[in-house]
XYZ file of C-alpha atoms in Angstrom:
744
model
C 27.985 196.108 -31.731
C 24.260 196.282 -32.985
C 21.931 193.413 -31.913
C 20.478 191.852 -34.786
C 16.720 190.030 -34.246
C 16.272 187.952 -37.246
C 13.287 185.730 -35.988
C 10.704 185.601 -32.937
C 10.656 183.288 -30.301
C 8.620 180.828 -32.342
C 10.831 180.545 -35.429
C 11.576 177.153 -36.877
C 8.658 175.959 -34.866
C 7.659 173.806 -37.514
C 10.897 171.806 -37.160
C 10.135 171.208 -33.416
C 6.648 169.920 -33.909
C 5.556 166.502 -33.458
C 5.281 164.353 -36.723
C 1.296 164.130 -36.203
C 1.103 168.216 -36.037
C 3.592 168.696 -38.919
C 1.061 166.488 -40.703
C -1.894 168.036 -39.667
C -0.321 171.995 -40.942
C 0.530 170.144 -44.022
C -3.179 170.080 -45.172
C -4.734 172.650 -42.536
C -2.554 175.342 -43.966
C -3.589 175.194 -47.619
C -7.195 174.136 -46.609
C -7.659 177.112 -44.659
C -6.308 179.411 -47.307
C -8.661 178.145 -49.766
C -11.625 178.835 -47.523
C -10.546 182.334 -46.870
C -9.994 182.869 -50.437
C -13.382 181.281 -51.015
C -15.165 183.782 -48.817
C -13.484 186.823 -49.810
C -14.389 185.985 -53.466
C -18.093 186.460 -52.736
C -17.691 190.030 -51.277
C -17.712 191.715 -54.707
C -21.044 190.221 -55.167
C -22.657 192.017 -52.246
C -21.778 195.605 -53.641
C -23.342 194.916 -56.510
C -24.788 191.505 -57.431
C -23.696 192.078 -60.863
C -19.771 192.422 -60.319
C -19.328 188.963 -61.934
C -21.947 189.548 -64.663
C -20.728 192.682 -66.534
C -19.063 193.831 -69.884
C -17.675 190.949 -71.810
C -18.720 188.337 -69.124
C -22.355 189.093 -69.955
C -22.183 189.741 -73.546
C -19.516 187.211 -74.526
C -18.309 184.589 -72.365
C -21.311 183.247 -70.045
C -23.680 183.151 -72.658
C -21.151 180.970 -74.891
C -20.120 178.775 -72.082
C -24.140 177.859 -71.706
C -24.162 177.413 -75.507
C -21.169 175.463 -76.072
C -22.208 173.225 -72.929
C -25.256 172.433 -74.675
C -23.547 171.427 -77.856
C -21.319 169.171 -75.656
C -24.478 167.418 -73.759
C -25.519 166.909 -77.393
C -22.744 164.814 -78.430
C -20.699 167.880 -80.415
C -17.108 167.922 -79.012
C -15.061 169.754 -79.614
C -17.244 172.365 -81.033
C -15.342 174.154 -83.627
C -18.059 175.471 -85.572
C -21.516 177.018 -85.390
C -22.549 178.027 -88.790
C -25.891 179.776 -87.200
C -24.051 182.084 -85.454
C -22.341 183.603 -88.734
C -20.183 186.402 -87.226
C -18.945 184.582 -84.021
C -19.230 180.903 -85.272
C -15.710 179.960 -85.754
C -15.053 179.041 -82.304
C -12.058 177.144 -83.211
C -10.377 180.390 -84.582
C -11.590 182.356 -81.750
C -9.089 180.589 -79.556
C -10.846 182.238 -76.796
C -12.752 179.534 -75.476
C -10.273 176.549 -75.590
C -12.351 173.989 -77.516
C -9.620 171.413 -77.131
C -9.664 171.775 -73.332
C -11.741 168.720 -71.629
C -11.286 170.976 -68.506
C -13.235 173.633 -70.128
C -15.651 171.144 -71.535
C -16.474 170.482 -68.092
C -17.252 173.853 -67.019
C -19.468 174.536 -70.140
C -21.697 171.662 -69.137
C -21.924 172.786 -65.524
C -22.845 176.192 -66.747
C -25.358 174.730 -69.545
C -27.037 173.026 -66.364
C -27.478 175.693 -64.313
C -30.654 177.520 -63.896
C -29.007 181.181 -63.683
C -25.491 181.355 -65.851
C -24.532 184.570 -63.589
C -24.623 182.255 -60.121
C -22.952 179.613 -62.331
C -20.162 182.321 -63.293
C -19.796 182.974 -59.497
C -18.974 179.528 -58.673
C -16.659 179.300 -61.643
C -14.808 182.235 -60.613
C -14.712 180.954 -56.924
C -13.193 177.775 -57.873
C -10.846 179.431 -59.969
C -9.573 182.076 -57.657
C -9.247 179.086 -54.963
C -7.174 177.188 -57.715
C -5.046 180.122 -58.225
C -4.379 180.533 -54.342
C -3.770 176.757 -54.051
C -1.107 176.613 -56.797
C 0.462 179.879 -55.317
C 0.743 178.410 -51.843
C 2.113 174.856 -53.215
C 4.454 177.040 -55.662
C 5.991 179.049 -52.455
C 6.298 175.627 -50.513
C 8.393 174.616 -53.359
C 10.621 177.105 -53.252
C 11.178 176.595 -49.305
C 8.992 179.318 -47.936
C 7.027 178.474 -44.402
C 3.647 177.601 -44.486
C 2.401 180.978 -42.809
C 4.069 183.075 -45.665
C 2.999 181.282 -48.346
C -0.733 181.382 -46.810
C -0.333 185.021 -46.417
C 0.701 185.334 -50.164
C -1.537 183.139 -51.487
C -4.432 184.677 -49.914
C -3.298 187.775 -51.697
C -2.766 186.801 -54.891
C -6.236 186.072 -56.340
C -7.229 189.561 -54.867
C -5.010 191.541 -56.995
C -6.208 194.376 -59.173
C -5.538 193.031 -62.406
C -6.623 189.389 -61.701
C -9.683 190.487 -60.080
C -11.059 193.430 -61.719
C -10.454 192.048 -65.334
C -9.582 188.564 -65.761
C -12.310 187.387 -62.962
C -14.770 190.205 -63.387
C -14.713 190.549 -67.507
C -12.712 187.892 -68.939
C -13.258 184.683 -66.956
C -11.783 182.505 -69.891
C -8.460 184.383 -69.105
C -8.926 183.322 -65.418
C -9.173 179.647 -66.142
C -6.333 179.919 -68.470
C -4.077 181.586 -65.443
C -5.016 178.890 -63.168
C -2.515 176.185 -64.909
C 0.281 178.449 -65.100
C 1.420 178.039 -61.333
C 0.806 174.464 -61.717
C 2.869 174.125 -64.600
C 5.527 175.899 -62.679
C 5.174 173.604 -59.749
C 5.584 170.621 -61.506
C 8.057 171.562 -63.953
C 10.203 172.396 -61.021
C 9.409 169.255 -59.260
C 10.261 167.435 -62.190
C 13.933 169.163 -62.663
C 14.562 167.907 -59.238
C 13.399 164.363 -59.869
C 10.209 164.493 -57.645
C 7.709 164.465 -60.532
C 7.122 162.584 -63.571
C 7.717 164.340 -67.207
C 4.514 163.313 -68.319
C 2.572 165.344 -65.602
C 3.893 168.502 -66.544
C 3.063 167.690 -70.183
C -0.552 167.122 -69.167
C -0.799 170.449 -67.201
C 1.038 172.335 -70.178
C -1.065 170.943 -72.401
C -4.234 172.381 -70.502
C -2.724 175.423 -69.916
C -2.084 175.784 -74.054
C -5.482 174.488 -74.883
C -7.399 176.636 -72.558
C -7.019 179.006 -75.517
C -5.604 182.155 -73.972
C -2.265 183.410 -75.568
C -1.432 184.962 -72.369
C -1.526 181.739 -70.248
C 0.624 180.300 -73.412
C 3.291 183.205 -73.093
C 3.026 182.322 -69.008
C 4.134 178.660 -69.809
C 6.881 179.671 -72.301
C 8.382 182.466 -69.605
C 8.061 179.709 -66.596
C 9.775 176.886 -68.597
C 12.373 179.258 -70.069
C 12.879 180.843 -66.464
C 13.329 177.036 -64.934
C 15.994 176.471 -67.549
C 17.928 179.005 -66.282
C 17.642 178.274 -62.850
C 18.358 174.560 -63.459
C 21.468 175.528 -65.376
C 22.631 177.552 -62.664
C 22.461 174.722 -60.177
C 24.072 172.467 -62.798
C 21.042 169.743 -62.675
C 21.972 169.143 -66.304
C 19.725 165.710 -66.249
C 16.751 167.873 -65.205
C 17.839 170.319 -67.930
C 17.390 167.591 -70.749
C 14.113 166.601 -69.527
C 12.987 170.216 -69.303
C 13.987 170.766 -72.857
C 12.115 167.862 -74.136
C 8.904 168.141 -72.201
C 8.889 171.955 -73.363
C 9.309 170.714 -77.097
C 6.116 168.262 -76.289
C 4.008 171.060 -74.660
C 5.190 172.939 -77.759
C 3.722 170.948 -80.171
C 0.243 171.163 -78.731
C 0.137 175.073 -79.838
C -0.449 174.406 -83.774
C -3.633 172.444 -82.589
C -5.085 175.450 -81.054
C -3.558 178.502 -82.976
C -3.171 177.558 -86.522
C -6.741 178.001 -87.107
C -6.445 181.581 -86.253
C -3.290 182.101 -88.048
C -4.718 180.654 -91.418
C -8.050 182.404 -90.925
C -6.659 186.049 -89.983
C -6.308 187.044 -93.392
C -10.150 187.062 -93.675
C -10.912 188.780 -90.509
C -10.029 191.970 -88.266
C -7.538 190.421 -86.306
C -3.845 190.222 -87.794
C -1.057 188.101 -87.453
C 1.258 189.997 -89.585
C 3.156 191.431 -86.416
C 3.973 194.755 -85.488
C 4.777 196.997 -82.492
C 2.206 199.650 -81.443
C 2.006 201.831 -78.413
C -1.454 203.554 -78.185
C -1.181 203.384 -74.579
C -4.261 201.375 -74.031
C -4.452 199.764 -70.502
C -0.757 200.228 -70.090
C 0.617 201.005 -66.569
C 3.804 203.011 -65.805
C 6.577 202.483 -63.482
C 5.222 204.912 -60.940
C 2.045 202.875 -61.059
C 3.813 199.585 -60.055
C 5.438 201.391 -57.357
C 2.131 201.390 -55.939
C 1.466 198.053 -55.624
C 0.581 197.774 -51.713
C -1.764 200.962 -51.789
C -5.140 199.438 -52.274
C -6.978 202.859 -53.177
C -4.372 203.942 -55.926
C -5.999 204.110 -59.219
C -3.336 204.425 -62.265
C -3.876 207.034 -64.692
C -5.289 204.437 -67.255
C -8.060 205.847 -69.294
C -11.362 203.730 -68.682
C -9.986 201.812 -65.520
C -10.971 203.401 -62.427
C -9.874 200.870 -60.242
C -6.980 199.820 -58.220
C -5.579 197.668 -61.315
C -2.109 197.447 -60.457
C -2.721 196.551 -56.546
C -0.809 193.723 -54.873
C -1.072 193.226 -51.683
C -0.964 195.888 -48.714
C 1.832 194.390 -46.674
C 4.175 193.573 -50.004
C 6.117 197.045 -49.829
C 5.601 198.262 -46.317
C 6.715 194.737 -44.737
C 9.681 194.747 -47.176
C 11.717 197.188 -45.135
C 11.749 194.943 -42.104
C 12.899 191.433 -44.134
C 15.872 189.967 -44.290
C 16.910 190.050 -47.792
C 20.195 188.328 -47.268
C 18.431 185.174 -48.227
C 18.213 186.124 -51.599
C 21.888 186.652 -52.116
C 22.549 183.394 -50.423
C 19.999 181.473 -52.547
C 19.692 183.347 -55.819
C 20.750 180.186 -57.853
C 17.652 178.658 -56.625
C 15.417 181.647 -56.591
C 16.758 182.537 -60.449
C 13.389 181.198 -61.753
C 11.101 183.871 -59.932
C 13.297 186.379 -60.135
C 13.801 185.908 -63.813
C 10.138 185.597 -64.275
C 9.634 188.796 -62.525
C 11.984 190.731 -64.283
C 10.494 189.622 -67.441
C 7.115 190.769 -66.611
C 7.990 193.945 -65.624
C 9.374 194.367 -68.990
C 6.516 193.298 -70.880
C 4.191 195.184 -68.268
C 6.272 198.622 -69.186
C 6.433 198.008 -72.588
C 4.251 198.925 -75.670
C 0.479 198.787 -75.685
C 0.534 195.937 -78.410
C 3.317 193.543 -79.844
C 2.394 191.078 -82.397
C -1.096 189.625 -80.968
C -0.305 190.785 -77.542
C -1.789 193.806 -76.400
C -3.020 195.576 -73.315
C -0.168 195.126 -70.683
C -2.215 195.261 -67.563
C -3.424 191.805 -68.453
C 0.190 190.201 -67.561
C 0.811 192.013 -64.152
C -0.541 189.247 -61.896
C 1.715 187.012 -63.922
C 4.565 188.941 -62.497
C 2.983 189.262 -59.229
C 2.813 185.509 -59.090
C 6.675 185.487 -59.196
C 6.997 188.386 -56.698
C 4.728 186.476 -54.177
C 7.088 183.566 -54.410
C 10.232 185.653 -53.320
C 8.253 187.664 -50.804
C 7.456 184.242 -49.326
C 10.607 183.028 -49.116
C 12.042 186.182 -47.887
C 9.289 186.499 -45.255
C 9.973 182.683 -44.101
C 13.677 184.013 -43.494
C 12.208 186.239 -40.537
C 11.801 189.881 -39.806
C 14.763 192.324 -38.677
C 14.776 194.866 -35.942
C 18.136 196.348 -36.353
C 18.084 200.053 -37.592
C 14.696 200.191 -36.229
C 14.559 204.047 -36.990
C 15.843 203.543 -40.482
C 13.061 200.756 -41.283
C 10.377 202.635 -39.496
C 11.141 205.750 -41.379
C 11.174 204.071 -44.785
C 7.814 202.594 -43.924
C 6.129 205.603 -42.865
C 7.906 207.609 -45.994
C 6.326 204.817 -48.349
C 2.957 205.229 -46.818
C 3.153 209.027 -47.350
C 4.077 208.926 -50.888
C 1.428 206.434 -51.436
C -1.078 208.652 -50.086
C 0.248 211.511 -52.538
C 0.165 209.452 -55.432
C -3.335 208.203 -54.818
C -4.615 212.089 -54.347
C -2.625 212.822 -57.669
C -4.020 210.440 -59.676
C -7.537 210.821 -58.186
C -7.936 214.472 -57.290
C -10.721 215.278 -54.801
C -11.027 215.193 -50.887
C -13.094 211.864 -51.130
C -10.024 210.139 -52.768
C -7.803 211.700 -50.293
C -9.432 211.449 -47.356
C -9.745 207.159 -48.638
C -5.971 207.318 -48.975
C -5.342 208.825 -45.527
C -7.540 206.225 -43.937
C -6.135 203.316 -45.797
C -2.308 204.441 -45.233
C -3.455 204.851 -41.332
C -5.065 201.107 -41.278
C -2.021 199.862 -43.092
C 0.648 201.494 -40.887
C -1.506 200.303 -37.471
C -1.584 196.615 -39.085
C 2.311 196.725 -39.805
C 2.981 198.002 -36.335
C 0.684 195.183 -34.865
C 1.994 192.722 -36.979
C 5.994 193.793 -35.775
C 4.725 193.529 -32.699
C 3.018 190.056 -32.570
C 5.855 188.703 -34.548
C 8.294 189.954 -31.904
C 6.464 188.613 -28.969
C 4.848 185.200 -30.258
C 6.088 184.454 -33.384
C 4.827 183.257 -36.865
C 1.634 182.111 -36.059
C -0.289 185.159 -34.651
C 1.643 187.162 -37.523
C 0.129 185.264 -40.010
C -3.334 186.268 -38.520
C -2.579 189.949 -38.946
C -1.520 189.479 -42.550
C -4.560 187.723 -43.101
C -6.888 190.075 -41.384
C -5.115 193.196 -43.139
C -5.904 191.367 -46.237
C -9.502 190.863 -45.645
C -10.016 194.677 -44.278
C -8.252 196.268 -47.125
C -10.456 194.088 -49.400
C -13.483 194.827 -48.009
C -12.710 198.692 -48.124
C -11.925 198.253 -51.830
C -15.170 196.518 -52.631
C -16.943 199.216 -50.730
C -15.004 202.008 -52.621
C -14.603 200.816 -56.239
C -17.218 198.165 -56.783
C -20.123 199.134 -58.323
C -19.764 202.776 -58.933
C -16.938 202.364 -61.901
C -17.076 202.521 -65.222
C -18.036 198.938 -65.648
C -20.553 197.963 -68.517
C -23.750 196.515 -66.938
C -26.409 195.153 -68.893
C -29.855 194.411 -67.619
C -31.102 191.513 -69.413
C -31.621 188.514 -67.064
C -28.873 185.889 -66.672
C -31.542 183.245 -66.289
C -32.111 181.023 -69.396
C -35.520 180.526 -68.637
C -36.485 184.448 -68.346
C -34.407 184.957 -71.640
C -36.619 182.526 -73.279
C -39.782 183.536 -71.736
C -39.077 187.249 -73.058
C -37.659 186.567 -76.620
C -38.124 183.209 -77.712
C -41.884 183.568 -79.046
C -41.537 186.852 -80.027
C -38.478 186.724 -82.696
C -39.011 183.418 -84.402
C -36.754 181.560 -87.063
C -33.517 183.560 -87.688
C -33.358 186.816 -86.381
C -30.992 189.982 -87.263
C -31.192 192.765 -84.513
C -30.178 196.313 -85.879
C -29.217 198.085 -82.924
C -26.291 199.955 -81.008
C -25.333 199.349 -77.593
C -24.053 202.706 -77.124
C -26.970 204.432 -77.925
C -28.541 202.852 -74.686
C -26.572 205.523 -72.814
C -28.366 208.411 -74.071
C -32.017 207.041 -72.912
C -32.828 209.097 -69.973
C -33.611 207.882 -66.644
C -34.090 204.241 -66.442
C -34.611 203.707 -70.217
C -31.776 201.620 -70.688
C -32.996 199.022 -68.150
C -36.184 199.341 -70.554
C -34.267 198.864 -73.555
C -32.952 195.319 -72.604
C -36.607 194.226 -72.667
C -36.554 194.273 -76.445
C -32.994 193.525 -77.651
C -29.668 192.206 -76.127
C -26.327 192.417 -77.683
C -23.343 190.134 -78.292
C -23.958 186.246 -77.472
C -26.720 186.720 -75.094
C -29.313 185.582 -77.474
C -27.602 182.292 -76.725
C -29.493 182.066 -73.406
C -32.913 182.322 -74.902
C -32.606 179.675 -77.951
C -33.162 182.511 -80.387
C -31.128 181.983 -83.833
C -29.421 185.365 -84.047
C -27.155 186.365 -86.756
C -25.318 189.039 -84.449
C -23.034 187.891 -81.826
C -19.756 188.800 -80.192
C -16.636 187.943 -81.918
C -12.803 189.229 -81.580
C -12.300 188.191 -85.076
C -14.799 188.931 -87.526
C -15.571 188.061 -91.140
C -14.608 191.321 -92.873
C -16.669 190.624 -95.899
C -19.548 189.895 -94.019
C -19.186 192.479 -91.261
C -18.669 195.167 -93.776
C -21.792 194.798 -95.709
C -23.905 195.376 -92.484
C -21.306 197.567 -90.425
C -21.765 195.098 -87.700
C -19.154 195.903 -84.631
C -17.420 193.136 -82.355
C -20.584 192.807 -80.159
C -23.343 192.698 -83.049
C -23.837 196.563 -82.825
C -24.661 197.970 -86.121
C -25.401 200.764 -88.194
C -28.427 202.693 -89.937
C -26.898 201.655 -93.386
C -27.601 198.133 -92.462
C -31.049 198.124 -92.754
C -30.885 199.398 -96.426
C -28.427 196.986 -97.087
C -30.877 194.206 -96.292
C -33.724 194.889 -99.095
C -31.155 195.037 -101.923
C -28.862 192.139 -103.541
C -25.524 192.442 -102.727
C -22.512 192.641 -105.035
C -22.609 189.222 -107.246
C -26.126 187.902 -106.081
C -29.557 188.606 -107.593
C -31.438 188.429 -104.538
C -32.026 190.366 -101.275
C -29.432 190.116 -98.518
C -32.111 189.224 -96.199
C -33.045 186.291 -98.253
C -29.412 185.020 -98.797
C -28.912 185.093 -94.816
C -32.515 183.431 -94.389
C -33.704 185.818 -92.194
C -37.093 185.435 -90.550
C -37.291 188.362 -88.207
C -35.419 191.942 -88.132
C -35.685 193.929 -85.051
C -34.780 197.633 -85.599
C -33.855 199.908 -82.734
C -35.615 203.596 -83.121
C -32.436 205.412 -81.936
C -30.930 203.980 -85.412
C -33.738 203.808 -87.970
C -37.001 205.765 -86.502
C -39.500 204.323 -88.659
C -38.392 201.645 -90.539
C -39.873 200.668 -94.003
C -41.549 197.318 -94.282
C -40.478 195.679 -97.397
C -42.389 193.024 -99.733
C -43.119 189.811 -98.385
C -42.686 190.998 -94.557
C -45.449 192.507 -92.163
C -45.095 194.525 -88.981
C -45.135 191.966 -85.798
C -44.705 194.691 -83.096
C -43.671 198.192 -82.381
C -43.405 199.938 -79.384
C -41.430 203.182 -78.559
C -38.070 201.508 -78.547
C -38.087 199.080 -81.497
C -39.843 197.494 -84.541
C -40.234 193.823 -85.385
C -40.721 193.145 -88.748
C -41.783 189.411 -89.484
C -41.511 187.371 -93.041
C -44.638 186.525 -94.300
C -43.292 182.806 -95.067
C -40.678 181.194 -93.305
C -37.394 181.099 -95.102
C -36.420 177.974 -94.515
C -38.256 174.820 -93.178
C -34.987 172.087 -93.176
C -31.991 171.612 -91.604
C -29.762 172.878 -94.264
C -28.367 176.604 -95.233
C -28.794 176.669 -98.747
C -30.157 179.959 -99.616
C -29.856 180.391 -103.449
C -29.416 178.586 -106.440
C -28.753 179.295 -110.091
C -32.428 179.210 -112.047
C -31.682 175.918 -113.672
C -30.832 174.367 -110.402
C -33.497 172.997 -107.924
C -32.377 171.485 -104.604
C -34.255 168.420 -103.933
C -33.400 167.923 -100.271
C -30.951 170.096 -98.341
C -29.561 168.397 -94.853
C -27.149 169.659 -92.463
C -26.335 166.510 -89.857
C -23.667 168.450 -88.365
C -22.008 171.992 -87.739
C -19.129 171.421 -90.302
C -21.061 169.147 -92.973
C -24.081 169.671 -95.265
C -25.283 167.388 -98.002
C -27.593 168.841 -100.869
C -29.367 166.919 -103.442
C -29.713 169.120 -107.043
C -31.624 168.361 -110.017
C -30.475 170.089 -112.953
C -32.741 171.123 -115.526
C -29.746 172.833 -118.122
C -26.504 171.636 -118.767
C -24.520 174.852 -117.872
C -22.525 175.742 -114.940
C -24.410 176.883 -111.871
C -24.011 178.544 -108.669
C -25.189 177.514 -104.755
C -24.837 180.149 -102.303
C -25.344 179.088 -98.537
C -26.128 181.374 -95.304
C -22.695 180.183 -93.787
C -19.658 182.355 -93.358
C -17.024 181.265 -95.868
C -14.397 180.649 -93.369
C -11.232 178.909 -94.761
C -11.594 175.210 -94.254
C -14.393 174.482 -96.494
C -14.218 171.673 -99.021
C -16.849 170.801 -101.451
C -17.636 167.607 -103.679
C -20.051 167.273 -106.589
C -20.534 163.864 -107.218
C -17.467 162.884 -105.552
C -15.204 165.445 -107.296
C -13.945 168.227 -105.467
C -14.699 171.511 -106.703
C -14.054 175.422 -105.554
C -15.861 176.518 -102.408
C -15.266 180.167 -101.822
C -16.602 183.470 -100.189
C -19.601 184.667 -102.459
C -22.100 187.652 -101.759
C -21.114 189.625 -98.476
C -19.062 186.777 -97.757
C -21.377 184.008 -97.695
C -20.138 180.288 -98.893
C -20.737 179.980 -102.733
C -19.988 176.772 -104.465
C -19.467 176.808 -108.569
C -21.099 173.902 -109.810
C -19.206 172.556 -113.484
C -21.270 172.400 -116.790
C -22.920 169.056 -116.940
C -25.940 167.054 -118.337
C -29.131 167.743 -116.774
C -30.257 165.248 -113.732
C -29.657 164.842 -110.385
C -26.270 165.357 -108.608
C -25.096 165.254 -105.292
C -23.136 168.403 -103.127
C -21.360 167.644 -100.035
C -19.871 170.254 -97.781
C -17.364 169.687 -94.926
C -15.488 171.938 -92.834
C -12.586 171.510 -90.849
C -10.376 173.819 -89.181
C -7.540 174.729 -91.267
C -4.341 172.901 -89.868
C -6.346 170.566 -87.793
C -4.763 167.400 -89.134
C -1.247 168.917 -88.603
C -2.431 170.273 -85.351
C -3.566 166.506 -84.137
C -0.508 164.907 -85.390
C 1.962 167.421 -83.867
C -0.272 167.352 -80.524
C 0.161 163.418 -80.811
C 3.790 163.416 -81.565
C 4.086 165.794 -78.307
C 1.940 163.073 -76.179
C 4.642 160.566 -77.372
C 7.454 162.773 -76.581
C 6.506 163.303 -72.906
C 5.254 159.671 -72.448
C 8.948 158.770 -73.485
C 10.838 161.137 -71.358
C 8.488 160.135 -68.375
C 9.018 156.113 -69.065
C 13.049 156.857 -69.399
C 12.693 159.102 -66.022
C 11.117 156.053 -64.286
C 13.513 153.682 -65.695
C 16.522 155.821 -64.549
C 15.102 155.996 -61.395
C 15.048 152.206 -60.766
C 18.498 152.015 -61.894
C 19.795 154.518 -59.260
C 21.486 152.879 -56.502
C 19.754 152.969 -52.910
C 20.450 156.620 -51.339
C 21.833 157.874 -54.596
C 20.873 161.757 -54.605
C 18.638 162.677 -57.441
């Protein structure tokens, strides 16, 4: 008979520990895990320092966090609209920044108080990655995993390829949204078991939804559905009822966040009409996911160049030594993570775009969260040493295949050498893990696993960070430096006609020099420059088409000519309608721009020309830029982003028009002397109000903007909160009625 060794000599040591030791371990294990993740999260900054300040993080997210933090500090919350941004001013419809989340508001304020948003971004990422690790640890423990196995997987999860190289490095708003998913999962499962009040599940679920990232919303939906399956299989019918009601309450928050986008999308680039497309963009394949334990494996996805599908080094090699019978014995309890893992496997391997969801690589770490839970539970059941040769052969075969696939995906002697080196390291670490487990138990095994995670991550930082295809911008991350460089040079409202892609054509260090004169996306928000161009994921088509503006504010040569002629439906130049004071033109686009009448050349160097208006376009706080000849604006005051009051004096009795340097986003209402009148998109997509005919004399126009569907969204969210509170109260009352010692 074959002898089976399932556990080392220290198995179930926790059960024999004194109460004091167990209590200390309950705190020390997650604390040490979080500290280790916090330290490892700093390694990418060492090579190079801009890892967390590149691509969309630098041009979109961090500058906007800084700007939104300033608005919150000025008493504007939620900051749903900024009319001065024009392109990216409809923050509510963007959804990305989660304007309804009080947690996000705290992050913005913190970033706005920092002297360097790049450093602030590192701090935010560190706390977020630590929170992911803590959530994963607690979730693994909730499913019965040992402290050591929960710690090993919780350390590995924040360092996975898709989470680190994409959400953490490029899209920190998505990282903040992912933080809530394991916490929602944890509290919802505890609620099903009667250990947590339903209202706390709603609170965490609402924070996940209001984070504004649709992938977090999808994650919450998948988690709650999987828990319904899990609870139903265990016949926890009271928990099922609570879960259904709380899920409905969380769902009631969704209209508040996403209705503005749905009701605005018809005017923008972004469509909500549905459809399935498979361009292959950021879409992994099955053979990619099979290499999830190879730190040097780079998937054949255009533009990636990093181990984007990597999970953790020991997941597959150590799986050959695990006792997987625990899954068979506890399949009902593990139905939740198993369901989630399968769902996200299908999503990751599905089309590259389904409805509003695109780039399947963005959901890989959601599936890895479920995989971490399952693996932590399986590891906690102990390692097996029967059929020693077969297990060793399977481990060696995996490492050899991983080397082969790594070399195939990244041809060349350098890639092959790295793959061989890292495979040898993993082989030694697995051998060491098995040896110390058999001799000393789980404590030394955890040390080997954590050391292996640190070593493989150091190798990844050395080989893949700083030399890839990340877009690096050289403008300062210090608001003080940005103000010193731009604030006095670019006065009033500024339009920059430039193209980020052209910087790549500048030889030598020319691309570094280019950012002395211009920045892209939202970066001007760090300098207090009122820039028309900004970073937007939606874009107002009627406006962006006239100036051929791209998502990051890039433009084309035709934009300069468009400025100096009236757009369709207008009698004055577009530059006047926009209330522009300064125009900066990149010479790569327009080599020698002609200075128009009423303007002068303020600056010219080898890279740009800067034109400035002879007289300021507007001295007030309002945005009125043109009125019919028989209408004279007596005053124009805007005391908030979504409100404006214009006192008008008529010199004639006919109908008239007013045009504002505001984008005509859906949601505007206009009242003339208390009566509602039409407000619609006029020239170049700017807001136009048609005044009815009337007698000469004074009149008042009041403009108000609210996000479309906001009243419905607020009512639905309030109803969801009341429903969750009712479920929570019923849960407390029911617990009090239970006889002592009754099972929950």
